Amino acid sequence: MSFLRNVAKCMERIAPLKLAESWDNVGVLLEAPCPRPDALTVLLTIDLSQAVLDEAIANRDIAVIVAYHPALFRPFKRLTMSDDRSKIALRCAAAGISIFSPHTSLDASPRGPNAWLASGLGKGTTGVITPLENAPTGHEGAGAGGFHTLDESVTLTEAVKRIKAHLGLQHVRLATCPEHQESGKDRITTVAICAGSGADVLGSTKADLYLTGEMSHHEVLAVLARGTSVVLCEHSNTERGYLAAVLRKQLEGLLAESNPHALVICSRVDKDPLVIV
């Protein structure tokens, strides 16, 4: 079995592609025609930018890039070096590096990014917002979003403190609903969660707090009017920590069953494009 096929097989055990949204582009996105000989390292990244690809090409041990967001999404009419996405494909193929993307299959996993975000909020019970019908065996509890109920309520200030510590962020954006601005009434017990962009998944879910990466101005206003506060961390900041804390160890452990020398590493240059200054 090729190393790429083994990576795809192991990722299927972690997050079956059946869990992905129908609109998504997941799985093997590029199979290098001439793979790098003896390369047994997987590079994890949220976004496959030119900088991340430079990092991968410089490391001769990297055979596969697992890019959380699909590096190739829209159809190509031509492949040229003047277009960023086709340039990614051409450079990967020329360098012997393949691309795999899990995206919404991981989002829906019961042990995916939303569960990881919930683990930083404090002891409690975690479920999903919209359960998936007929989830594959071993992935019961899969579904869209996350919903965490704390065993003991905390103040909004404490909830934000925990989120920042878990994600390693100095700053987040906070929208406080009128109810939570009243003295002694800023208690948080329930948190609705969506890694990445949250409006569609969170919908009108009733919770004390929404935790997500991004929402539009008017979407935030609508949530505040329902008596829910909102924490926005920027899109990929809600996803990136999961790669190092959970996925790296999972994937490396599964690969070791047939490739004992396989390694999984996280990109050092992948970062959210937005910075609060």
Short mmCIF file of C-alpha atoms in Angstrom, two decimals, residues 49-271:
data_model
loop_
_atom_site.label_atom_id
_atom_site.label_comp_id
_atom_site.label_asym_id
_atom_site.label_seq_id
_atom_site.Cartn_x
_atom_site.Cartn_y
_atom_site.Cartn_z
CA SER A 49 -0.71 28.57 1.60
CA GLN A 50 2.38 29.15 -0.51
CA ALA A 51 4.35 29.66 2.71
CA VAL A 52 3.21 26.29 4.09
CA LEU A 53 4.08 24.63 0.79
CA ASP A 54 7.55 26.23 0.90
CA GLU A 55 7.94 24.66 4.34
CA ALA A 56 6.85 21.24 3.02
CA ILE A 57 9.10 21.32 -0.04
CA ALA A 58 12.12 22.26 2.11
CA ASN A 59 11.59 19.13 4.25
CA ARG A 60 12.45 16.16 2.03
CA ASP A 61 10.76 13.75 4.45
CA ILE A 62 7.27 15.15 3.84
CA ALA A 63 5.19 12.95 1.54
CA VAL A 64 1.64 14.10 2.27
CA ILE A 65 0.06 17.36 3.38
CA VAL A 66 -3.18 16.99 5.32
CA ALA A 67 -4.80 20.40 4.87
CA TYR A 68 -7.89 20.81 7.02
CA HIS A 69 -9.45 23.26 4.56
CA PRO A 70 -9.59 21.95 0.98
CA ALA A 71 -6.60 23.41 -0.83
CA LEU A 72 -8.35 22.67 -4.14
CA PHE A 73 -12.04 23.43 -4.21
CA ARG A 74 -13.32 25.08 -7.37
CA PRO A 75 -12.95 23.37 -10.78
CA PHE A 76 -9.97 24.36 -12.94
CA LYS A 77 -10.25 25.38 -16.59
CA ARG A 78 -6.48 25.74 -16.83
CA LEU A 79 -3.41 25.15 -14.68
CA THR A 80 -1.04 28.09 -14.65
CA MET A 81 1.45 29.58 -12.23
CA SER A 82 -0.44 32.88 -12.24
CA ASP A 83 -3.36 31.44 -10.24
CA ASP A 84 -2.69 30.73 -6.55
CA ARG A 85 -4.65 27.47 -6.30
CA SER A 86 -3.41 25.97 -9.56
CA LYS A 87 0.11 27.01 -8.55
CA ILE A 88 -0.36 25.00 -5.33
CA ALA A 89 -1.39 21.95 -7.35
CA LEU A 90 1.46 22.27 -9.84
CA ARG A 91 4.12 22.81 -7.18
CA CYS A 92 2.89 19.87 -5.09
CA ALA A 93 2.81 17.54 -8.09
CA ALA A 94 6.28 18.64 -9.20
CA ALA A 95 7.68 18.16 -5.69
CA GLY A 96 6.15 14.70 -5.25
CA ILE A 97 3.83 15.80 -2.41
CA SER A 98 0.21 14.64 -2.21
CA ILE A 99 -2.73 16.50 -0.62
CA PHE A 100 -5.55 15.18 1.58
CA SER A 101 -8.35 17.26 3.10
CA PRO A 102 -10.81 16.11 5.81
CA HIS A 103 -12.63 19.41 6.53
CA THR A 104 -16.31 18.84 7.39
CA SER A 105 -15.79 15.13 8.00
CA LEU A 106 -13.65 16.16 10.97
CA ASP A 107 -16.11 18.91 11.92
CA ALA A 108 -18.83 16.29 12.33
CA SER A 109 -16.68 13.80 14.22
CA PRO A 110 -17.71 13.30 17.87
CA ARG A 111 -14.01 13.65 18.76
CA GLY A 112 -13.30 16.50 16.36
CA PRO A 113 -12.54 20.23 16.74
CA ASN A 114 -15.83 21.08 18.45
CA ALA A 115 -15.25 18.47 21.16
CA TRP A 116 -11.70 19.84 21.58
CA LEU A 117 -13.05 23.38 22.00
CA ALA A 118 -15.54 22.13 24.59
CA SER A 119 -12.76 20.44 26.57
CA GLY A 120 -11.29 23.85 27.39
CA LEU A 121 -14.47 25.25 28.93
CA GLY A 122 -14.51 23.20 32.09
CA LYS A 123 -15.99 19.95 33.36
CA GLY A 124 -19.39 19.18 31.93
CA THR A 125 -21.37 17.26 29.31
CA THR A 126 -20.75 17.67 25.58
CA GLY A 127 -23.03 16.77 22.69
CA VAL A 128 -23.78 18.09 19.21
CA ILE A 129 -26.27 20.66 17.96
CA THR A 130 -27.59 18.67 15.01
CA PRO A 131 -27.07 14.89 15.30
CA LEU A 132 -26.19 12.98 12.15
CA GLU A 133 -28.59 10.21 11.24
CA ASN A 134 -27.11 6.78 10.57
CA ALA A 135 -23.61 7.67 11.72
CA PRO A 136 -20.99 5.04 10.84
CA THR A 137 -20.25 2.40 13.46
CA GLY A 138 -17.71 3.70 15.93
CA HIS A 139 -18.71 7.30 15.26
CA GLU A 140 -21.99 7.40 17.10
CA GLY A 141 -22.72 10.90 18.37
CA ALA A 142 -21.46 12.55 15.20
CA GLY A 143 -23.14 15.72 14.04
CA ALA A 144 -22.86 19.43 13.38
CA GLY A 145 -21.62 21.83 16.04
CA GLY A 146 -21.09 21.23 19.72
CA PHE A 147 -23.14 21.94 22.82
CA HIS A 148 -21.44 21.97 26.21
CA THR A 149 -23.25 22.13 29.56
CA LEU A 150 -20.99 23.03 32.47
CA ASP A 151 -21.41 21.13 35.73
CA GLU A 152 -20.96 24.46 37.53
CA SER A 153 -21.76 27.82 35.98
CA VAL A 154 -19.02 30.44 35.62
CA THR A 155 -19.01 34.16 34.97
CA LEU A 156 -18.73 35.39 31.40
CA THR A 157 -15.32 36.82 32.29
CA GLU A 158 -14.13 33.40 33.50
CA ALA A 159 -15.50 31.67 30.39
CA VAL A 160 -13.58 34.07 28.15
CA LYS A 161 -10.44 33.56 30.24
CA ARG A 162 -10.69 29.79 29.77
CA ILE A 163 -11.25 30.12 26.01
CA LYS A 164 -8.21 32.36 25.59
CA ALA A 165 -6.03 30.00 27.63
CA HIS A 166 -7.20 26.91 25.71
CA LEU A 167 -6.61 28.51 22.33
CA GLY A 168 -3.41 30.28 23.32
CA LEU A 169 -4.79 33.69 22.36
CA GLN A 170 -4.12 37.06 23.94
CA HIS A 171 -7.24 38.60 22.45
CA VAL A 172 -10.70 37.51 21.31
CA ARG A 173 -13.75 39.51 20.25
CA LEU A 174 -16.60 39.56 22.78
CA ALA A 175 -20.18 40.70 22.27
CA THR A 176 -22.07 40.84 25.57
CA CYS A 177 -25.85 40.62 25.50
CA PRO A 178 -27.84 43.09 27.67
CA GLU A 179 -28.81 40.38 30.16
CA HIS A 180 -25.16 39.58 30.89
CA GLN A 181 -24.33 43.24 31.45
CA GLU A 182 -26.44 43.31 34.61
CA SER A 183 -24.53 42.79 37.85
CA GLY A 184 -24.62 39.19 39.05
CA LYS A 185 -26.45 37.94 35.95
CA ASP A 186 -23.48 37.09 33.76
CA ARG A 187 -23.49 33.38 34.60
CA ILE A 188 -22.63 30.91 31.83
CA THR A 189 -23.84 27.31 31.97
CA THR A 190 -24.47 26.37 28.35
CA VAL A 191 -22.17 27.04 25.38
CA ALA A 192 -23.02 26.40 21.72
CA ILE A 193 -19.86 25.77 19.70
CA CYS A 194 -18.84 25.79 16.07
CA ALA A 195 -15.22 25.72 14.96
CA GLY A 196 -14.65 28.04 12.00
CA SER A 197 -17.66 29.97 10.71
CA GLY A 198 -20.59 29.45 13.05
CA ALA A 199 -23.75 31.23 11.94
CA ASP A 200 -25.30 28.46 9.84
CA VAL A 201 -24.48 25.68 12.28
CA LEU A 202 -25.41 27.56 15.44
CA GLY A 203 -28.63 28.84 13.87
CA SER A 204 -31.06 29.80 16.62
CA THR A 205 -29.66 27.38 19.20
CA LYS A 206 -30.54 28.51 22.71
CA ALA A 207 -27.43 28.86 24.89
CA ASP A 208 -25.87 31.34 27.29
CA LEU A 209 -22.82 31.76 25.06
CA TYR A 210 -21.81 31.15 21.45
CA LEU A 211 -18.18 30.19 20.79
CA THR A 212 -17.03 30.28 17.18
CA GLY A 213 -14.45 31.73 14.83
CA GLU A 214 -16.47 34.26 12.90
CA MET A 215 -19.95 35.70 12.39
CA SER A 216 -21.13 38.76 10.52
CA HIS A 217 -22.11 42.01 12.23
CA HIS A 218 -25.85 41.46 11.75
CA GLU A 219 -25.65 37.81 12.76
CA VAL A 220 -24.06 38.85 16.06
CA LEU A 221 -26.74 41.48 16.66
CA ALA A 222 -29.48 38.88 16.14
CA VAL A 223 -27.86 36.54 18.66
CA LEU A 224 -27.47 39.29 21.26
CA ALA A 225 -31.17 40.12 20.90
CA ARG A 226 -31.98 36.54 21.93
CA GLY A 227 -30.07 36.91 25.19
CA THR A 228 -26.89 35.08 24.17
CA SER A 229 -23.37 36.51 24.33
CA VAL A 230 -20.81 35.75 21.60
CA VAL A 231 -17.08 35.04 21.58
CA LEU A 232 -15.34 35.25 18.19
CA CYS A 233 -11.76 33.96 17.99
CA GLU A 234 -11.15 34.34 14.19
CA HIS A 235 -11.88 31.42 11.88
CA SER A 236 -8.83 29.18 11.95
CA ASN A 237 -7.88 29.97 15.56
CA THR A 238 -10.76 27.72 16.62
CA GLU A 239 -9.36 24.84 14.55
CA ARG A 240 -5.56 25.01 14.63
CA GLY A 241 -5.00 23.87 18.22
CA TYR A 242 -6.91 20.66 17.52
CA LEU A 243 -4.28 19.59 14.99
CA ALA A 244 -1.46 19.59 17.56
CA ALA A 245 -3.48 18.51 20.59
CA VAL A 246 -5.52 15.70 19.04
CA LEU A 247 -5.12 14.87 15.34
CA ARG A 248 -1.32 14.62 15.26
CA LYS A 249 -1.24 11.91 17.94
CA GLN A 250 -4.25 10.05 16.53
CA LEU A 251 -2.92 9.90 12.99
CA GLU A 252 0.64 9.03 13.96
CA GLY A 253 -0.59 6.20 16.17
CA LEU A 254 -2.68 4.68 13.39
CA LEU A 255 0.06 5.06 10.78
CA ALA A 256 2.52 3.31 13.10
CA GLU A 257 0.50 0.10 12.81
CA SER A 258 1.84 -0.40 9.28
CA ASN A 259 4.51 2.33 9.00
CA PRO A 260 6.48 2.29 12.28
CA HIS A 261 8.77 5.09 11.05
CA ALA A 262 5.95 7.40 9.99
CA LEU A 263 5.86 10.85 11.55
CA VAL A 264 3.14 13.49 11.75
CA ILE A 265 4.13 17.11 12.31
CA CYS A 266 2.29 20.44 12.38
CA SER A 267 3.17 23.39 10.20
CA ARG A 268 5.18 26.09 11.92
CA VAL A 269 4.11 28.84 9.55
CA ASP A 270 0.36 28.19 9.22
CA LYS A 271 -1.54 30.97 10.99
#
